[in-house]
Coordinates of C-alpha atoms in Angstrom, one line a residue:
Chain X
M23 CA -0.6 -0.7 0.3
M24 CA 1.4 3.8 -1.3
S25 CA 1.6 5.8 1.5
L26 CA -0.4 9.4 1.4
E27 CA 3.9 10.5 1.3
R28 CA 5.8 9.1 -1.4
F29 CA 2.0 9.5 -3.9
E30 CA 2.8 13.6 -3.5
D31 CA 6.6 13.2 -3.7
L32 CA 5.5 10.8 -6.3
A33 CA 3.5 14.0 -7.7
E34 CA 6.4 16.0 -7.8
I35 CA 9.0 13.7 -9.1
Y36 CA 7.6 12.7 -12.0
G37 CA 4.4 15.4 -12.1
G38 CA 0.7 15.0 -12.7
D39 CA 0.6 12.3 -14.7
I40 CA 0.9 8.7 -13.4
A41 CA 1.9 7.2 -16.6
R42 CA 5.3 8.7 -16.7
W43 CA 5.8 7.5 -12.9
P44 CA 7.8 4.6 -12.4
E45 CA 6.2 1.7 -13.5
G46 CA 6.3 -0.6 -10.2
E47 CA 4.5 2.5 -8.6
R48 CA 1.7 3.4 -10.9
E49 CA -0.6 0.3 -10.3
A50 CA -0.5 1.5 -6.0
A51 CA -0.8 5.1 -6.9
R52 CA -4.0 4.6 -8.9
A53 CA -5.0 2.0 -6.3
L54 CA -4.6 4.6 -3.7
L55 CA -6.2 8.1 -6.1
A56 CA -9.3 6.0 -6.2
S57 CA -9.5 5.6 -2.4
E58 CA -8.4 8.9 -1.7
A59 CA -9.5 10.7 -4.8
G60 CA -11.2 14.5 -3.1
R61 CA -7.4 14.6 -1.6
L62 CA -5.2 13.4 -3.9
T63 CA -6.6 15.2 -7.7
P64 CA -6.0 18.5 -6.6
V65 CA -1.7 17.5 -6.4
L66 CA -1.7 15.8 -9.8
A67 CA -3.7 18.5 -11.0
A68 CA -0.9 20.7 -9.4
A69 CA 1.7 18.9 -10.5
A70 CA 0.4 18.8 -14.0
Q71 CA 0.2 22.4 -14.4
L72 CA 4.7 22.0 -14.1
D73 CA 3.6 19.3 -16.8
R74 CA 1.9 21.6 -18.8
L75 CA 4.1 25.7 -18.5
L76 CA 7.1 22.2 -19.1
D77 CA 5.8 21.6 -22.5
L78 CA 5.8 25.3 -23.4
A79 CA 10.0 25.4 -23.7
P80 CA 11.2 25.3 -26.9
A81 CA 11.9 22.3 -29.1
Q82 CA 13.8 22.8 -32.8
S83 CA 12.6 21.3 -35.7
P84 CA 15.3 19.8 -38.2
D85 CA 16.0 22.7 -41.0
A86 CA 15.9 21.2 -44.7
A87 CA 20.1 22.1 -45.0
L88 CA 21.0 20.8 -41.8
M89 CA 19.2 17.1 -42.7
G90 CA 20.8 17.6 -46.2
R91 CA 24.2 17.8 -44.3
L92 CA 23.6 14.8 -42.8
I93 CA 22.2 12.8 -45.6
S94 CA 25.1 14.0 -47.5
A95 CA 27.4 12.5 -44.6
A96 CA 26.2 9.5 -44.1
P97 CA 28.0 5.6 -45.2
Q98 CA 28.0 5.6 -49.1
P99 CA 27.0 2.0 -49.9
A100 CA 30.3 -0.4 -50.4
G101 CA 29.7 -1.2 -54.1
G102 CA 28.8 2.5 -55.2
G103 CA 33.0 2.6 -56.1
R104 CA 32.2 -0.9 -58.4
R105 CA 29.0 1.0 -61.1
W106 CA 31.5 4.2 -60.9
I107 CA 34.8 2.1 -61.9
A108 CA 32.6 -0.9 -64.1
G109 CA 31.8 1.9 -66.2
L110 CA 36.1 4.0 -66.6
S111 CA 37.3 1.2 -66.5
A112 CA 35.4 0.1 -69.8
A113 CA 35.8 3.3 -71.0
L114 CA 39.6 2.6 -70.7
G115 CA 39.8 -0.3 -73.5
L116 CA 40.7 -2.4 -68.7
S117 CA 39.1 -4.9 -66.7
A118 CA 37.3 -3.6 -63.7
A119 CA 39.6 -5.8 -61.3
A120 CA 42.2 -4.6 -62.5
F121 CA 41.2 -1.0 -62.2
A122 CA 40.2 -1.8 -59.5
G123 CA 43.6 -2.9 -58.2
V124 CA 44.8 -0.4 -59.5
L125 CA 42.6 2.2 -57.4
V126 CA 42.3 0.8 -55.1
G127 CA 46.6 0.9 -53.8
V128 CA 45.7 4.5 -54.6
T129 CA 43.6 5.8 -52.7
A130 CA 44.3 5.7 -49.0
G131 CA 42.1 5.1 -46.5
R132 CA 39.2 4.6 -48.8
P133 CA 37.9 0.6 -47.9
A134 CA 37.9 -2.1 -50.8
P135 CA 34.5 -2.9 -52.5
M136 CA 34.1 -6.0 -51.6
A137 CA 30.2 -6.7 -52.5
A138 CA 29.7 -9.2 -55.6
P139 CA 28.5 -6.0 -58.5
V140 CA 25.2 -5.2 -57.3
A141 CA 21.8 -4.9 -59.8
V142 CA 21.1 -1.7 -60.0
T143 CA 17.5 -1.0 -58.8
T144 CA 16.1 3.4 -58.2
A145 CA 16.4 4.3 -54.8
A146 CA 13.6 3.2 -52.6
E147 CA 13.2 7.4 -51.5
P148 CA 14.2 10.2 -52.9
V149 CA 17.4 12.9 -51.0
V150 CA 16.0 15.6 -52.0
T151 CA 18.5 18.1 -50.6
A152 CA 22.1 20.1 -50.4
V153 CA 23.1 16.8 -52.6
D154 CA 26.7 16.6 -53.6
T155 CA 29.0 14.4 -55.8
S156 CA 28.7 11.8 -53.6
A157 CA 24.9 11.5 -52.1
A158 CA 24.0 11.7 -56.6
L159 CA 26.7 9.2 -57.1
Q160 CA 24.5 7.7 -54.0
D161 CA 20.9 7.8 -55.6
A162 CA 22.4 6.4 -59.0
I163 CA 23.2 3.0 -57.8
A164 CA 21.8 -0.4 -56.7
E165 CA 21.5 -1.0 -52.6
P166 CA 24.1 -3.7 -52.2
A167 CA 22.8 -7.5 -51.8
A168 CA 22.1 -8.7 -47.9
L169 CA 25.1 -9.0 -46.1
Chain Y
M27 CA 22.3 -0.5 -20.0
A28 CA 22.7 -3.7 -22.8
S29 CA 18.5 -3.0 -24.4
D30 CA 16.2 -5.9 -24.4
G31 CA 16.8 -7.2 -27.8
N32 CA 14.6 -5.2 -29.5
D33 CA 16.2 -1.5 -29.8
P34 CA 13.3 0.2 -33.0
D35 CA 16.6 1.8 -34.8
E36 CA 18.9 -1.4 -35.0
V37 CA 17.3 -2.4 -38.3
L38 CA 17.9 1.6 -39.9
L39 CA 21.5 1.0 -38.4
A40 CA 22.5 -1.5 -40.4
G41 CA 20.6 -0.7 -43.3
V42 CA 23.0 2.5 -43.1
S43 CA 25.8 0.6 -42.8
R44 CA 25.1 -0.6 -46.1
G45 CA 24.9 2.6 -47.6
E46 CA 21.2 2.7 -47.6
P47 CA 19.8 6.2 -47.9
A48 CA 16.0 5.0 -47.2
A49 CA 17.3 4.5 -44.4
V50 CA 19.0 7.2 -43.7
R51 CA 16.2 9.2 -44.1
Q52 CA 14.1 7.4 -41.6
L53 CA 17.0 6.7 -39.3
L54 CA 17.2 10.7 -38.8
D55 CA 13.3 11.3 -39.4
R56 CA 13.2 9.1 -35.9
R57 CA 15.0 10.5 -34.8
L58 CA 17.0 13.7 -35.7
P59 CA 13.9 15.8 -34.4
R60 CA 14.4 14.5 -30.1
V61 CA 18.5 14.8 -30.4
L62 CA 17.7 18.4 -31.4
A63 CA 15.6 19.2 -28.9
L64 CA 17.8 18.4 -26.3
A65 CA 20.2 20.3 -27.7
R66 CA 17.8 22.8 -27.6
R67 CA 16.6 22.6 -24.0
M68 CA 20.2 21.6 -22.6
L69 CA 22.4 24.5 -23.8
N70 CA 19.3 27.5 -25.0
D71 CA 20.9 28.7 -28.1
P72 CA 19.6 27.2 -30.7
G73 CA 22.6 27.4 -34.1
E74 CA 24.9 25.4 -31.0
A75 CA 21.9 22.9 -31.0
E76 CA 22.0 22.5 -34.1
D77 CA 26.1 22.0 -34.3
V78 CA 25.8 18.8 -31.6
A79 CA 23.3 17.6 -33.7
Q80 CA 25.7 17.6 -36.6
E81 CA 28.4 15.8 -34.8
T82 CA 26.2 13.8 -33.2
F83 CA 24.9 11.6 -36.3
L84 CA 28.2 12.3 -37.8
R85 CA 29.4 10.2 -35.3
A86 CA 26.8 8.0 -35.7
W87 CA 27.5 7.5 -39.3
K88 CA 30.9 6.3 -37.6
Q89 CA 29.4 4.7 -35.8
A90 CA 27.4 2.3 -37.6
R91 CA 29.0 -0.5 -39.3
A92 CA 31.2 -0.9 -35.8
W93 CA 27.1 -1.0 -33.9
K94 CA 26.3 -4.5 -32.4
P95 CA 22.7 -5.7 -31.8
G96 CA 22.4 -6.0 -28.5
G97 CA 24.9 -3.8 -26.8
A98 CA 22.8 -0.4 -25.6
R99 CA 20.4 1.1 -27.6
F100 CA 21.5 3.4 -30.3
D101 CA 18.7 6.0 -29.2
T102 CA 20.7 5.5 -26.0
W103 CA 23.7 6.3 -27.4
L104 CA 22.3 8.5 -29.3
H105 CA 20.7 11.0 -25.6
R106 CA 24.6 10.4 -24.2
V107 CA 27.0 11.1 -27.1
A108 CA 24.9 14.4 -27.3
L109 CA 25.2 15.5 -23.6
N110 CA 28.5 14.7 -23.6
L111 CA 28.6 17.8 -26.7
C112 CA 26.3 19.6 -24.5
Y113 CA 28.0 19.4 -20.9
D114 CA 31.5 19.8 -23.4
R115 CA 30.4 23.3 -24.1
L116 CA 28.8 24.4 -21.0
R117 CA 32.2 24.3 -19.7
R118 CA 32.9 25.7 -22.4
R119 CA 30.6 28.5 -22.2
R120 CA 31.4 28.6 -18.3
E121 CA 35.6 29.0 -19.1
I122 CA 35.1 32.3 -21.6
A123 CA 33.2 33.8 -19.7
T124 CA 34.2 34.9 -16.5
D125 CA 33.9 38.7 -16.2
A126 CA 30.5 38.5 -18.9
P127 CA 27.3 36.9 -18.0
P128 CA 26.3 33.4 -19.5
E129 CA 23.9 34.1 -22.8
Q130 CA 20.6 34.2 -21.6
V131 CA 17.1 33.6 -23.6
D132 CA 16.1 37.5 -24.1
T133 CA 14.1 37.4 -21.3
G134 CA 11.8 41.5 -22.0
P135 CA 8.6 42.4 -23.4
A136 CA 7.8 40.2 -26.3
P137 CA 7.8 42.4 -29.8
D138 CA 3.7 41.9 -30.1
A139 CA 1.9 42.1 -27.2
G140 CA -0.5 39.3 -28.2
L141 CA 2.0 37.3 -28.3
M142 CA 0.7 35.9 -25.1
G143 CA 2.4 31.6 -26.0
A144 CA 5.7 33.5 -27.1
E145 CA 6.7 34.9 -24.5
V146 CA 5.7 32.2 -22.3
S147 CA 7.9 30.5 -24.2
R148 CA 10.5 32.4 -23.2
R149 CA 10.0 32.8 -19.9
V150 CA 10.0 29.0 -19.7
E151 CA 13.4 28.2 -21.4
A152 CA 14.3 31.2 -19.6
A153 CA 13.5 29.0 -16.3
L154 CA 15.3 25.7 -17.2
A155 CA 17.8 27.9 -18.5
A156 CA 18.3 29.2 -14.7
L157 CA 18.4 26.0 -13.3
A158 CA 21.8 24.4 -12.2
P159 CA 22.7 22.3 -15.2
R160 CA 22.2 18.6 -13.6
Q161 CA 18.4 19.5 -12.0
R162 CA 18.0 20.6 -16.7
E163 CA 20.2 17.7 -17.9
A164 CA 17.4 15.6 -15.0
I165 CA 13.9 17.6 -16.2
V166 CA 15.1 17.6 -19.8
L167 CA 15.3 14.1 -19.9
C168 CA 12.6 12.6 -18.2
H169 CA 9.9 15.2 -18.7
H170 CA 11.0 16.6 -22.8
Q171 CA 12.7 12.9 -23.9
G172 CA 10.2 10.8 -22.2
L173 CA 12.9 8.2 -21.2
G174 CA 12.0 6.0 -17.7
N175 CA 13.5 6.5 -13.7
I176 CA 16.1 3.7 -14.3
E177 CA 17.1 4.2 -18.1
A178 CA 17.9 8.1 -17.5
A179 CA 19.6 7.4 -13.9
A180 CA 22.2 5.1 -15.8
L181 CA 22.4 7.6 -19.3
M182 CA 24.1 10.6 -16.4
E183 CA 25.2 7.5 -14.7
I184 CA 24.0 8.4 -11.4
S185 CA 21.6 6.2 -8.5
V186 CA 17.2 6.6 -9.5
E187 CA 17.1 7.9 -6.1
A188 CA 19.7 10.0 -7.1
L189 CA 17.7 11.0 -10.0
E190 CA 14.8 11.7 -8.1
S191 CA 16.2 14.7 -6.3
L192 CA 17.4 16.1 -8.4
L193 CA 13.8 16.8 -10.9
S194 CA 12.6 16.9 -7.6
R195 CA 14.5 19.8 -7.0
G196 CA 14.5 21.2 -10.3
R197 CA 10.7 21.1 -10.5
R198 CA 10.4 23.1 -7.2
A199 CA 12.7 25.7 -8.5
L200 CA 10.7 25.8 -11.3
K201 CA 7.7 26.4 -10.3
A202 CA 8.5 28.7 -8.3
S203 CA 10.3 30.4 -10.3
L204 CA 7.2 30.9 -12.8
A205 CA 5.4 31.1 -9.9
D206 CA 2.8 33.8 -11.0
L207 CA 2.5 31.9 -14.6
R208 CA 0.6 29.2 -13.1
G209 CA -2.5 28.7 -15.0
T210 CA -0.6 30.5 -18.1
G211 CA -0.2 26.1 -19.1
G212 CA -3.1 25.1 -20.7

């Protein structure tokens, strides 16, 4: 059985919504509220007043520029470079594997493409903002097969 | 802070690690607003909040390929990173502002006297900003971010009792500073 004092403490600590109180104490709190509604309903109402004020503290919505920067900076598909390599090497008359080997040798800090050649599909969702070269490439290529 | 194996972000994170644009977009839609709101309420500065949110997700992108399913929940990890970045900035402010008062939100009259809601919002933001940082962190995590007490306490690396003490003191301070607004909140 929860004490009246504990109920009042919980309202002061967690606010006027019992659903946001510690899970293990909610049932006892509701039972106490049912039997002491006259005394405890005002306690909850007072705590809920502060909750409503707190809800007015400004949040912030992400703007398109921030979304665009983060989308552009996200990891690129592992096979992303491979299609580009295949296209370029074909133009130069080299095998894709040989050309990739040359590139891997000179491209420090970028992992070698490991995935098998992938099918070209339409990107599931268009990237809408701040598209740079890498993002455009990302849109143009397929998602790799399951790892 | 191990997850229960049902981290709702794990599938998306795997997609991010494979460079799937849809997964990136969906994860941002789901988590960026919360991170941004957390930073905004902790720092009381929209520009700095955006910087923190950006840095948090840049770290997330680096982490995506190394993420181990079944460990800490991704959302918890994000909160921790964002909070640490907020604390770095709050610490820097304290070091810089030796003789100047810390930057506060403008609490003067609203440009339009009819903007009652905006004025109340500014007052609440200022009251939050005036709290001790750990009290503010506890209130932002539990009230605004909707975290449970156990998760918030773990994130703050304190006991549930200590969290409750911070919440209680923080809410009492807010009640006192917003006493004239009681009844305004809806």
